[in-house]
Coordinates of C-alpha atoms in Angstrom, one line a residue:
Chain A
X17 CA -3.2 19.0 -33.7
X18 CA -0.4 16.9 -32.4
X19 CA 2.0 17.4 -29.3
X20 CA 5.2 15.8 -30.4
X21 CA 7.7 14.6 -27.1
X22 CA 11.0 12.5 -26.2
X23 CA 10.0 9.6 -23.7
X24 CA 12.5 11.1 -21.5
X25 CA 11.8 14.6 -21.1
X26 CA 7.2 13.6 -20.9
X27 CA 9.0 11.6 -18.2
X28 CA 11.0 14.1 -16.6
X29 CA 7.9 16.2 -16.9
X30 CA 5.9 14.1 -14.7
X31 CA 8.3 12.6 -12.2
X32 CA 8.5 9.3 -13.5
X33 CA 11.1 7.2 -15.4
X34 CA 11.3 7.1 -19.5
X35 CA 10.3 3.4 -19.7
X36 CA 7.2 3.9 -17.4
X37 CA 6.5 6.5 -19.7
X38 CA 6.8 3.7 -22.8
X39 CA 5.1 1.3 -20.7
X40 CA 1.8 3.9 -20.5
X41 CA 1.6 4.5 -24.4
X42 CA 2.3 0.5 -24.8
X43 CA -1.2 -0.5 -22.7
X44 CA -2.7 2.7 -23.8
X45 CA -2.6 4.8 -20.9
X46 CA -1.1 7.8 -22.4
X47 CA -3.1 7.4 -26.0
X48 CA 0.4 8.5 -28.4
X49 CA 1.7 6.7 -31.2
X50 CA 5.7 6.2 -32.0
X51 CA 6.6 9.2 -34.1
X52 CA 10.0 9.5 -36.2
X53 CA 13.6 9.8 -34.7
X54 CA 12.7 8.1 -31.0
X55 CA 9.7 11.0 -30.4
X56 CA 6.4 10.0 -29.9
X57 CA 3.1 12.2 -30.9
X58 CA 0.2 12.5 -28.9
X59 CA -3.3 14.7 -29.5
X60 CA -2.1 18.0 -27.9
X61 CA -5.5 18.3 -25.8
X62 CA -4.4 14.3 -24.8
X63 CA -1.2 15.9 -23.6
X64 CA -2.9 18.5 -22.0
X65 CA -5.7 16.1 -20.6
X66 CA -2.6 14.5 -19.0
X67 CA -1.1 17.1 -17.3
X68 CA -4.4 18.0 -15.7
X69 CA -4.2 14.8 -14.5
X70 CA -0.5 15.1 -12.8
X71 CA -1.1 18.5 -11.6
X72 CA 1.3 19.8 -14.3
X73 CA 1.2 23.0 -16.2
X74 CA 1.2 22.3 -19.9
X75 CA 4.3 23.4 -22.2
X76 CA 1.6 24.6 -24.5
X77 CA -1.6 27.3 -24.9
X78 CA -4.5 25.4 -22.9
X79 CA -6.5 27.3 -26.0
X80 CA -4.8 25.1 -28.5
X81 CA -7.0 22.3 -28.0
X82 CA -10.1 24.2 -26.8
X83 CA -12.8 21.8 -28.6
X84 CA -12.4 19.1 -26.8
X85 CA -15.0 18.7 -23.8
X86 CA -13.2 18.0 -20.9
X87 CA -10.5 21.1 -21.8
X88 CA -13.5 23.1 -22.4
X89 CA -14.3 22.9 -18.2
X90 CA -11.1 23.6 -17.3
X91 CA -10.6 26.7 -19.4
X92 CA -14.4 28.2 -18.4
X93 CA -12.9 27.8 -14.3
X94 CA -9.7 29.6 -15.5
X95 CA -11.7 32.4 -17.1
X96 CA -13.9 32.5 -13.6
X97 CA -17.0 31.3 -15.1
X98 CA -17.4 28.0 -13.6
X99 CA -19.6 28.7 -10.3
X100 CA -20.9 26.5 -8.2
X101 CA -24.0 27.6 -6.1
X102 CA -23.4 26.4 -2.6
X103 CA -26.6 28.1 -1.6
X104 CA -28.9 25.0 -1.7
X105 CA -26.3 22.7 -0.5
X106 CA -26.5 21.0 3.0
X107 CA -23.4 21.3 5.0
X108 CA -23.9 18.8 7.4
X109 CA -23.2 15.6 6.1
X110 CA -19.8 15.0 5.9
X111 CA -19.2 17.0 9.2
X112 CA -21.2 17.2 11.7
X113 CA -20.0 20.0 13.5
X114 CA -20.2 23.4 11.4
X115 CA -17.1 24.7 13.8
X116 CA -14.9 22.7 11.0
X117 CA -15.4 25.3 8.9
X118 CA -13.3 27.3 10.7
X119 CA -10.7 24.9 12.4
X120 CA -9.1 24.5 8.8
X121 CA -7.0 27.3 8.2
X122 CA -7.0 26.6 4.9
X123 CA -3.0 27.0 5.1
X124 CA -2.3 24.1 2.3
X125 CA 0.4 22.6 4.1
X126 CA -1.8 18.9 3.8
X127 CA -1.6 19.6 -0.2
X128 CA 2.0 20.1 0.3
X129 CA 2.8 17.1 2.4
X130 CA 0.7 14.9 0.2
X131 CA 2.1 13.3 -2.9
X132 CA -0.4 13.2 -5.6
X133 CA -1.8 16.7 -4.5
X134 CA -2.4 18.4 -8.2
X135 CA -3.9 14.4 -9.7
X136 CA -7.4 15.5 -11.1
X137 CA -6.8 18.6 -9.8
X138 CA -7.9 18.1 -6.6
X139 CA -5.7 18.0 -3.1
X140 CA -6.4 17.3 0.2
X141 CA -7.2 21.3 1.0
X142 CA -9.3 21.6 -2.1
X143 CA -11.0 18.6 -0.7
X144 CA -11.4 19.4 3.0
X145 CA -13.1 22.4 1.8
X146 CA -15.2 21.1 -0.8
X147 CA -16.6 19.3 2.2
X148 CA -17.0 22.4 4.3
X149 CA -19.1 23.4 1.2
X150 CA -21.4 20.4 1.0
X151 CA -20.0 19.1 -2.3
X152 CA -20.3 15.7 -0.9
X153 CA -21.9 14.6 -4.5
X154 CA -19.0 16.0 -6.2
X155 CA -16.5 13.9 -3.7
X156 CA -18.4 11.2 -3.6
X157 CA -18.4 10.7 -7.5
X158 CA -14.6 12.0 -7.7
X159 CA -11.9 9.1 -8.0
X160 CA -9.7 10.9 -6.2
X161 CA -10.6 9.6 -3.0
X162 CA -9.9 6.0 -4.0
X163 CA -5.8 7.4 -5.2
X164 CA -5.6 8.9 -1.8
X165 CA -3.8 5.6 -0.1
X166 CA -4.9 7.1 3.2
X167 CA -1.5 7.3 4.2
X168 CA -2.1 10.3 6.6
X169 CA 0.6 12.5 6.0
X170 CA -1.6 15.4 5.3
X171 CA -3.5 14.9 8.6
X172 CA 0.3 14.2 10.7
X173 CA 1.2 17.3 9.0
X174 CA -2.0 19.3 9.7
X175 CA -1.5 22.2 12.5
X176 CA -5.3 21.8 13.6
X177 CA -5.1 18.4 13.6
X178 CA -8.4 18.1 11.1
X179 CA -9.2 14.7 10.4
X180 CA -8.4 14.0 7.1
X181 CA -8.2 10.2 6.4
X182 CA -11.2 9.6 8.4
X183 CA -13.1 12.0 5.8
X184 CA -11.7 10.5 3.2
X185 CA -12.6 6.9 4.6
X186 CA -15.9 8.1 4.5
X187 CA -16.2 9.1 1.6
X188 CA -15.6 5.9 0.0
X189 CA -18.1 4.6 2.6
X190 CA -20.9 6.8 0.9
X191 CA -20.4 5.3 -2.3
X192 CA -22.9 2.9 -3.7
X193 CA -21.6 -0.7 -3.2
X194 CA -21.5 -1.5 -6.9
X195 CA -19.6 1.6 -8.2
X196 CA -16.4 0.8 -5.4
X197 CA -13.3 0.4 -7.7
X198 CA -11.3 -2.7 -8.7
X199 CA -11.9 -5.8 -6.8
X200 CA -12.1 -4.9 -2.8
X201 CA -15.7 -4.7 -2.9
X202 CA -15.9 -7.9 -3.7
X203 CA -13.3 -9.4 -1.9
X204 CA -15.3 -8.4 1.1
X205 CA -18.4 -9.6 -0.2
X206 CA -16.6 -13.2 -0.8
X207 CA -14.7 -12.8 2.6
X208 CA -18.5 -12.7 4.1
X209 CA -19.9 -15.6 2.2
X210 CA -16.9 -17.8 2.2
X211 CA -14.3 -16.9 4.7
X212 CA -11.4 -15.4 2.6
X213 CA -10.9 -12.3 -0.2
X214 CA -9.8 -15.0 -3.0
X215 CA -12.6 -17.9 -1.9
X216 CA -10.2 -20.2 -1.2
X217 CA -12.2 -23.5 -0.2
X218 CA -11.1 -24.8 2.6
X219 CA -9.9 -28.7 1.9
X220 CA -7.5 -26.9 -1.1
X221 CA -6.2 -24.8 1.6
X222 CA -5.8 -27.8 4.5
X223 CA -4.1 -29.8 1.6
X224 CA -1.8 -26.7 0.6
X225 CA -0.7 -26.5 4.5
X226 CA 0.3 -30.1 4.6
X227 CA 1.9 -30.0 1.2
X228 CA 4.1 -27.1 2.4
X229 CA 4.7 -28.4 5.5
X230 CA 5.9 -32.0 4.0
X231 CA 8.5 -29.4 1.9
X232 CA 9.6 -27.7 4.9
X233 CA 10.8 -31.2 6.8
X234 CA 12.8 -31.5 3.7
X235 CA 14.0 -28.3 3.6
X236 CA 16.0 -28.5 6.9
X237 CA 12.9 -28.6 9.4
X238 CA 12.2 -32.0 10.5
X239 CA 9.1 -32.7 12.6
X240 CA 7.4 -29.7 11.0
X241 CA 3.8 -29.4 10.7
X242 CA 1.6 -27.2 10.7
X243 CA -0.9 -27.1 13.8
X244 CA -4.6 -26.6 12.3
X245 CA -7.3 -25.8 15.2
X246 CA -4.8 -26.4 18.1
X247 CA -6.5 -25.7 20.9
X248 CA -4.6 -24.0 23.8
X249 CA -1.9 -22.6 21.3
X250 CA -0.4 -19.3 22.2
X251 CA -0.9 -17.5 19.4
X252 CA -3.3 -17.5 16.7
X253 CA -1.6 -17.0 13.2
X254 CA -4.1 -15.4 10.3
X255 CA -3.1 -15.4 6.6
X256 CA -2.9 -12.7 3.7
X257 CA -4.9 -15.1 1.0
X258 CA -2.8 -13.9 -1.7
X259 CA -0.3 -16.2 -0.5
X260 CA -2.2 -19.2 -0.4
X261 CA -3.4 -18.3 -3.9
X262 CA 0.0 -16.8 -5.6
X263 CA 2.8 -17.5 -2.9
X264 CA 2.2 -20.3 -1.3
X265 CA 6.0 -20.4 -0.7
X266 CA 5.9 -17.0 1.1
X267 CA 4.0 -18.4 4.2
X268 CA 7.8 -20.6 5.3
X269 CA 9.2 -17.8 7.0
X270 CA 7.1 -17.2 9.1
X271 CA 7.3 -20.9 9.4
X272 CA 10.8 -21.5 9.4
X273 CA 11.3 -18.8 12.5
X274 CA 8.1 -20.6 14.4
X275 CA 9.8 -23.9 14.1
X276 CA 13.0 -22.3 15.3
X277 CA 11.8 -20.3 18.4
X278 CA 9.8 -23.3 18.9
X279 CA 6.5 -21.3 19.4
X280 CA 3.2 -22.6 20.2
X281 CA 1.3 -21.5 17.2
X282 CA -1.7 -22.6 15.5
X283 CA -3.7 -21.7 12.1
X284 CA -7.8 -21.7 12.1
X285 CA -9.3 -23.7 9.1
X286 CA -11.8 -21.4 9.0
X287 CA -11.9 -17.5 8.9
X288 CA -8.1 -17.5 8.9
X289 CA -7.8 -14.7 6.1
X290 CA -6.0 -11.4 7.7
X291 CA -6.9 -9.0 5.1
X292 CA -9.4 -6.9 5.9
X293 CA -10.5 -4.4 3.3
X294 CA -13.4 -3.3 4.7
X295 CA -11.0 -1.2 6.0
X296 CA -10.2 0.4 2.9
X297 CA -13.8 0.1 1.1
X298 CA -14.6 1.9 3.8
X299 CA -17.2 -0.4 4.7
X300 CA -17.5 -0.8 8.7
X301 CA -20.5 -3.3 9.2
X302 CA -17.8 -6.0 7.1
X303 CA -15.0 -4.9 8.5
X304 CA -16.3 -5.4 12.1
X305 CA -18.1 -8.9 11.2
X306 CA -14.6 -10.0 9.6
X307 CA -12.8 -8.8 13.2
X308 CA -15.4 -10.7 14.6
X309 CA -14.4 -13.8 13.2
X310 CA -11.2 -13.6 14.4
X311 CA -12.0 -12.8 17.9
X312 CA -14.1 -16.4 17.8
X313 CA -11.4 -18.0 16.7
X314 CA -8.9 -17.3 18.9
X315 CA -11.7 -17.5 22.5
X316 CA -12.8 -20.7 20.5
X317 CA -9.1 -21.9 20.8
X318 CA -8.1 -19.7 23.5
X319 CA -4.9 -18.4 22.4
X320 CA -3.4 -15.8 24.2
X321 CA -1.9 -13.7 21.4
X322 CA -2.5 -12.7 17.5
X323 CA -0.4 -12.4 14.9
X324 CA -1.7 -10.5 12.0
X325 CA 0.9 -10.5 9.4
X326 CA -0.6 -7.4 7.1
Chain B
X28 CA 9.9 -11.6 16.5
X29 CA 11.8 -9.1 18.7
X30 CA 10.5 -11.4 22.1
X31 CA 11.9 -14.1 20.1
X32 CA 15.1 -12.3 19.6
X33 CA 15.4 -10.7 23.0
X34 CA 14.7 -14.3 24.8
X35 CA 17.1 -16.3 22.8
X36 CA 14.6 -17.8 21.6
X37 CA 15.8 -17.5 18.2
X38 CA 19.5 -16.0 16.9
X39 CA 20.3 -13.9 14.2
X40 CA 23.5 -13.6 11.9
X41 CA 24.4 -10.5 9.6
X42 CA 26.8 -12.7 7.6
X43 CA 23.7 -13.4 5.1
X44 CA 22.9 -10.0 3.9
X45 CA 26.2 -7.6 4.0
X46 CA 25.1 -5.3 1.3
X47 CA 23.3 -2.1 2.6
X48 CA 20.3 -1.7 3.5
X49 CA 17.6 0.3 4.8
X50 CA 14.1 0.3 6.4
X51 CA 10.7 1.4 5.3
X52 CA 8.1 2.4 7.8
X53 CA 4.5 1.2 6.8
X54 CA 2.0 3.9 7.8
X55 CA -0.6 1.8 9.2
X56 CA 2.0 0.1 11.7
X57 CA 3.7 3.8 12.5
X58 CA 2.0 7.3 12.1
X59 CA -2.0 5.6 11.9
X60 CA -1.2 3.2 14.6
X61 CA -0.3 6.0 17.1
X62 CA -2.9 8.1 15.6
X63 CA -5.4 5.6 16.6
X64 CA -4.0 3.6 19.5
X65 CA -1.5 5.9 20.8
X66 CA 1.8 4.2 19.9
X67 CA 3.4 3.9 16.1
X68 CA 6.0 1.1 15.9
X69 CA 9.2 2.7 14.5
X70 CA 11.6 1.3 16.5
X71 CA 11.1 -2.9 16.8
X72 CA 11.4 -3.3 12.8
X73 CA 14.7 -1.1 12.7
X74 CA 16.3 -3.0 15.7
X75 CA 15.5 -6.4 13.7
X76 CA 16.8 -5.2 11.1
X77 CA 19.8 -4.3 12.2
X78 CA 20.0 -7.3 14.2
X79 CA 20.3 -8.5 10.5
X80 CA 22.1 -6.2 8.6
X81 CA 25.3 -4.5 9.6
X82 CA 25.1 -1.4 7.2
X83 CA 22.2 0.3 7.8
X84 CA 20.9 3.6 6.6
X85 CA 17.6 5.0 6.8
X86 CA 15.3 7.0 4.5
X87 CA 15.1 10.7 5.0
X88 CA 12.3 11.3 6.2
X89 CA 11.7 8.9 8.3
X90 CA 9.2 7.2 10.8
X91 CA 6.4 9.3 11.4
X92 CA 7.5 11.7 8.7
X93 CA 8.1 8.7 6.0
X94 CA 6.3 8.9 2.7
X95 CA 3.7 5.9 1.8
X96 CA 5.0 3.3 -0.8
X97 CA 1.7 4.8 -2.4
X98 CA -0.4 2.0 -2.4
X99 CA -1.8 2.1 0.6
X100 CA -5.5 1.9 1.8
X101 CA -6.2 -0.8 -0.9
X102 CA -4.3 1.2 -3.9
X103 CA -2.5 -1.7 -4.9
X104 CA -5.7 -3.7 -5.7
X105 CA -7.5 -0.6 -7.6
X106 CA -7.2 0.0 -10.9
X107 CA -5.2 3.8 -10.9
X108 CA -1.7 2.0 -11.8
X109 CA -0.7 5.4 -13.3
X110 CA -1.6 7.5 -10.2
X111 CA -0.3 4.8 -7.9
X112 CA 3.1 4.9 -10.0
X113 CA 2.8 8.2 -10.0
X114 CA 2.5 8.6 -6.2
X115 CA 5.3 6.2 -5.7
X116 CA 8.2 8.8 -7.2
X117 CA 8.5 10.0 -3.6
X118 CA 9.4 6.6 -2.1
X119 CA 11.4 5.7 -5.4
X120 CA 13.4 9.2 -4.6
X121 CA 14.1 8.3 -0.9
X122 CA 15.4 5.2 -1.6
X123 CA 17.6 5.9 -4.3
X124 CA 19.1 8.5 -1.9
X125 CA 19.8 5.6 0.5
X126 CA 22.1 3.9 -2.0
X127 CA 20.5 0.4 -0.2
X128 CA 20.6 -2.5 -2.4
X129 CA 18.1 -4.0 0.2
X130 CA 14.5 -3.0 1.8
X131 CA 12.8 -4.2 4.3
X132 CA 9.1 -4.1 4.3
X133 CA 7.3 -5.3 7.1
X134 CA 3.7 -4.9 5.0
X135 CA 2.6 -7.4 2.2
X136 CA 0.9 -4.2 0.9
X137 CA 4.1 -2.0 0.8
X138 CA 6.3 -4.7 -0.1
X139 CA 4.1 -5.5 -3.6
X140 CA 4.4 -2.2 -4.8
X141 CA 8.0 -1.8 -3.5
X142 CA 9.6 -4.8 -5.1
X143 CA 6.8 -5.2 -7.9
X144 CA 6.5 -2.0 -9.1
X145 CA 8.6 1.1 -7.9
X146 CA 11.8 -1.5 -8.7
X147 CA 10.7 -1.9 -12.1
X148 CA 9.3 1.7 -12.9
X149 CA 12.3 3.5 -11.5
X150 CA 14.8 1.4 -12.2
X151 CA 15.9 0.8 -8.8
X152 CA 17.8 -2.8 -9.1
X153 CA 16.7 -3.5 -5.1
X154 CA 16.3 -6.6 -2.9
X155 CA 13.1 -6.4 -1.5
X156 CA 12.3 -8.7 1.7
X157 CA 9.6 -9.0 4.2
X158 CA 10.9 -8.7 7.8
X159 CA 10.1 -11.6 8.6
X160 CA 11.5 -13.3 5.2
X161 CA 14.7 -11.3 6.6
X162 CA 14.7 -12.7 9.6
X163 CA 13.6 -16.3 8.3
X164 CA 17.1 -15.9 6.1
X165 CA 19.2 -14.6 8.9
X166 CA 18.0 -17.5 11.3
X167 CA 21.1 -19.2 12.8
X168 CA 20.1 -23.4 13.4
X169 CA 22.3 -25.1 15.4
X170 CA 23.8 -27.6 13.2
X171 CA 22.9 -26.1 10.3
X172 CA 25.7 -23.3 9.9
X173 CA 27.2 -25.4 6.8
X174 CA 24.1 -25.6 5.0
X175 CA 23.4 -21.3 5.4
X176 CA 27.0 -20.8 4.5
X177 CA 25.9 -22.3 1.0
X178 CA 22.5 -20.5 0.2
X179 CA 24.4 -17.4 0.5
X180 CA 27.1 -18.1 -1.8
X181 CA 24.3 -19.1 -4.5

């Protein structure tokens, strides 16, 4: 059966704009197929797959596309028959301290504050108690954890001030290595073995810094370079490696109001990368080698200040 | 860059960016900073701005109360572009309601999904700068008044 929509009002639906909406069904994130007179037709238990995923209610029966698997789950927990049994479940991994338990109220107001509460069905409440519950497999396996952008809203909004991000930091951390999403497992692994996210070597970078800096006497700073290893500078200056890589261009202001205030600053050919996403992969053994790096380099120079640009 | 500012060290004009603008607070440099180190920098990023552009407006709500760009905490690099979209409606919303045809991001992070996403996906028509690509093209050089006069009028 097929669920028939206008761009605009699927859009409306779900809070975003009609041409995200067309961008979704062009790279196949919303699986629908153009339709006659502007509408757009989608499987009804896709449409209804998707509003599970938004936190929406459907506009039509959930029953109306009860065949397919994952529509299937949801309707059993609707119709109560979807039990969990907590009794074998340890309760003491994600917090140590059972008194948790009780310090969340369980109010909601973290699911209210937070802006994907309802993706997946799952919100920061629902989460914080699964925990309580020792359904650290469940979490661990959910995505939902890896959307959060650990913003902390939930936990600034939180009356008993239960530490939300730092569960959900952990989280991530008890993931297997090879199942973290996208590319910041890697980037840490390649930060490790060769000093920056994007592997940058490091004469292609020393060239890139003289090459820019040769555009920036032209561009209206004459005499500028840019001071590699300077010993004795003031402050240490680390880069994002995306803009070595992508924006190259992106590193002159900084430049530009360096020259200007005529500071004594100074770049590190090695370890200079300032993106650290241990942080986020919630991985702290990198995260703390990576620091590490950066507090050689500036007692190996001895500046007196760092600026990390992030 | 507000030492800079305050020492004379380096001056600003608002003559280059006279449109409106407004400021977005990162949440790693505001409400996680002074979670974890007991001060959240709200206030230097507005007063540089400022110190740059004349019309001003901030996003309701603001500071420690400010919604995430949403992609944060490595979002941007992960591969939910639909929940990360989806996340940044609320940021989209706020600053629409600004009316600012410029924002200042002081995060690389915020500033990607800012200017190469929400703009796009919500139709937004902004300027998107880094603060300190804002205060790069504010920078008044002695001498060199003639030649900023120009880059604005292009």
């Amino acid at each position: 059966m097929m669920y028939e929509f206008k761009a605009s009002d699927l859009a409306e639906e779900i809070g975003v704009r009609r041409n995200t909406i067309r961008d979704w069904i062009r790279t196949g994130t919303i699986p629908a197929k153009e339709g006659p007179g502007k509408r757009y037709m989608m499987d009804v238990a896709e449409y209804i797959k998707l509003c599970d995923k938004f936190g929406r209610v459907p506009k039509v029966d959930v029953n109306m596309a009860i065949e397919v698997e994952e529509i299937k789950s949801l309707a059993e927990m609707e119709n109560g028959n979807h039990a969990i049994d907590l009794n074998n479940r340890k309760t003491d991994s994600l917090y140590t301290d059972p008194s948790w338990a009780d310090a969340c109220l369980t109010c909601g107001t973290c699911a209210s504050a937070c802006p994907i509460a309802g993706v997946d069905d799952l919100d920061p409440r629902k989460i914080v108690r699964m925990a309580m519950f020792g359904l650290e497999d469940e979490l661990v396996d959910s995505t939902w954890p890896w959307k959060c952008t650990m913003c902390a809203k939930c936990e600034n909004a939180c009356p008993m001030n239960i530490e939300i991000v730092a569960l959900m930091r952990k989280l991530r951390s008890k993931r297997e290595r090879d199942k973290v999403p996208g590319p910041i497992h890697k980037g840490v692994a390649t930060c490790l073995e060769r000093g920056n996210n994007l592997g940058i070597p490091k004469d292609d970078f020393l060239f890139l810094l003289e090459d820019l800096a040769e555009e920036m006497q032209e561009e209206g700073c004459p005499g500028f370079t840019v001071p590699v290893d300077k010993k004795g500078a003031r402050l240490l200056v680390t880069i994002n490696s995306k803009e070595p890589f992508a924006e190259p261009d992106d590193m002159k202001f900084w430049w530009k109001i360096f020259h200007t205030a005529k500071e004594d600053w100074t770049v590190a050919s090695e370890n200079w990368e300032g993106v650290n996403w241990g942080l986020f992969s919630g991985d702290d053994k990198s995260q703390k080698i990576i620091v590490g790096r950066i507090v050689d380099n500036i007692e190996k120079l001895g500046c007196e200040a760092l600026l990390l640009p992030e | 860059m507000l030492e800079y500012i305050q020492s004379g060290q380096i001056t600003l004009s608002q003559d280059f960016h006279t449109m409106k603008a407004t400021y977005h607070d990162p949440c790693n440099y505001g409400r996680k900073s002074e979670k974890a180190f007991g001060y959240g920098y709200y206030e230097e990023g507005r007063i540089i701005t400022k110190e740059c552009c004349a019309d001003f407006q901030d996003m309701e709500p603001n500071r420690e109360f400010n919604y995430c760009c949403g992609a944060g905490g490595g979002a941007w690099a992960l591969p939910y572009n639909a929940e990360r979209i989806f996340y940044g409606r609320v940021k989209a919303r706020q600053i629409e309601d600004t009316g600012a045809e410029l924002v200042i991001a002081p995060c690389h992070n915020c500033r990607d999904q800012l200017m190469k996403s929400l703009n796009k996906e919500f139709d937004l028509g902004i300027e998107v700068k880094y603060l300190w690509e804002l205060v790069a093209d504010s920078l008044v050089v002695p001498g060199q008044e003639v030649e900023a006069d120009k880059e604005t009028a292009e």
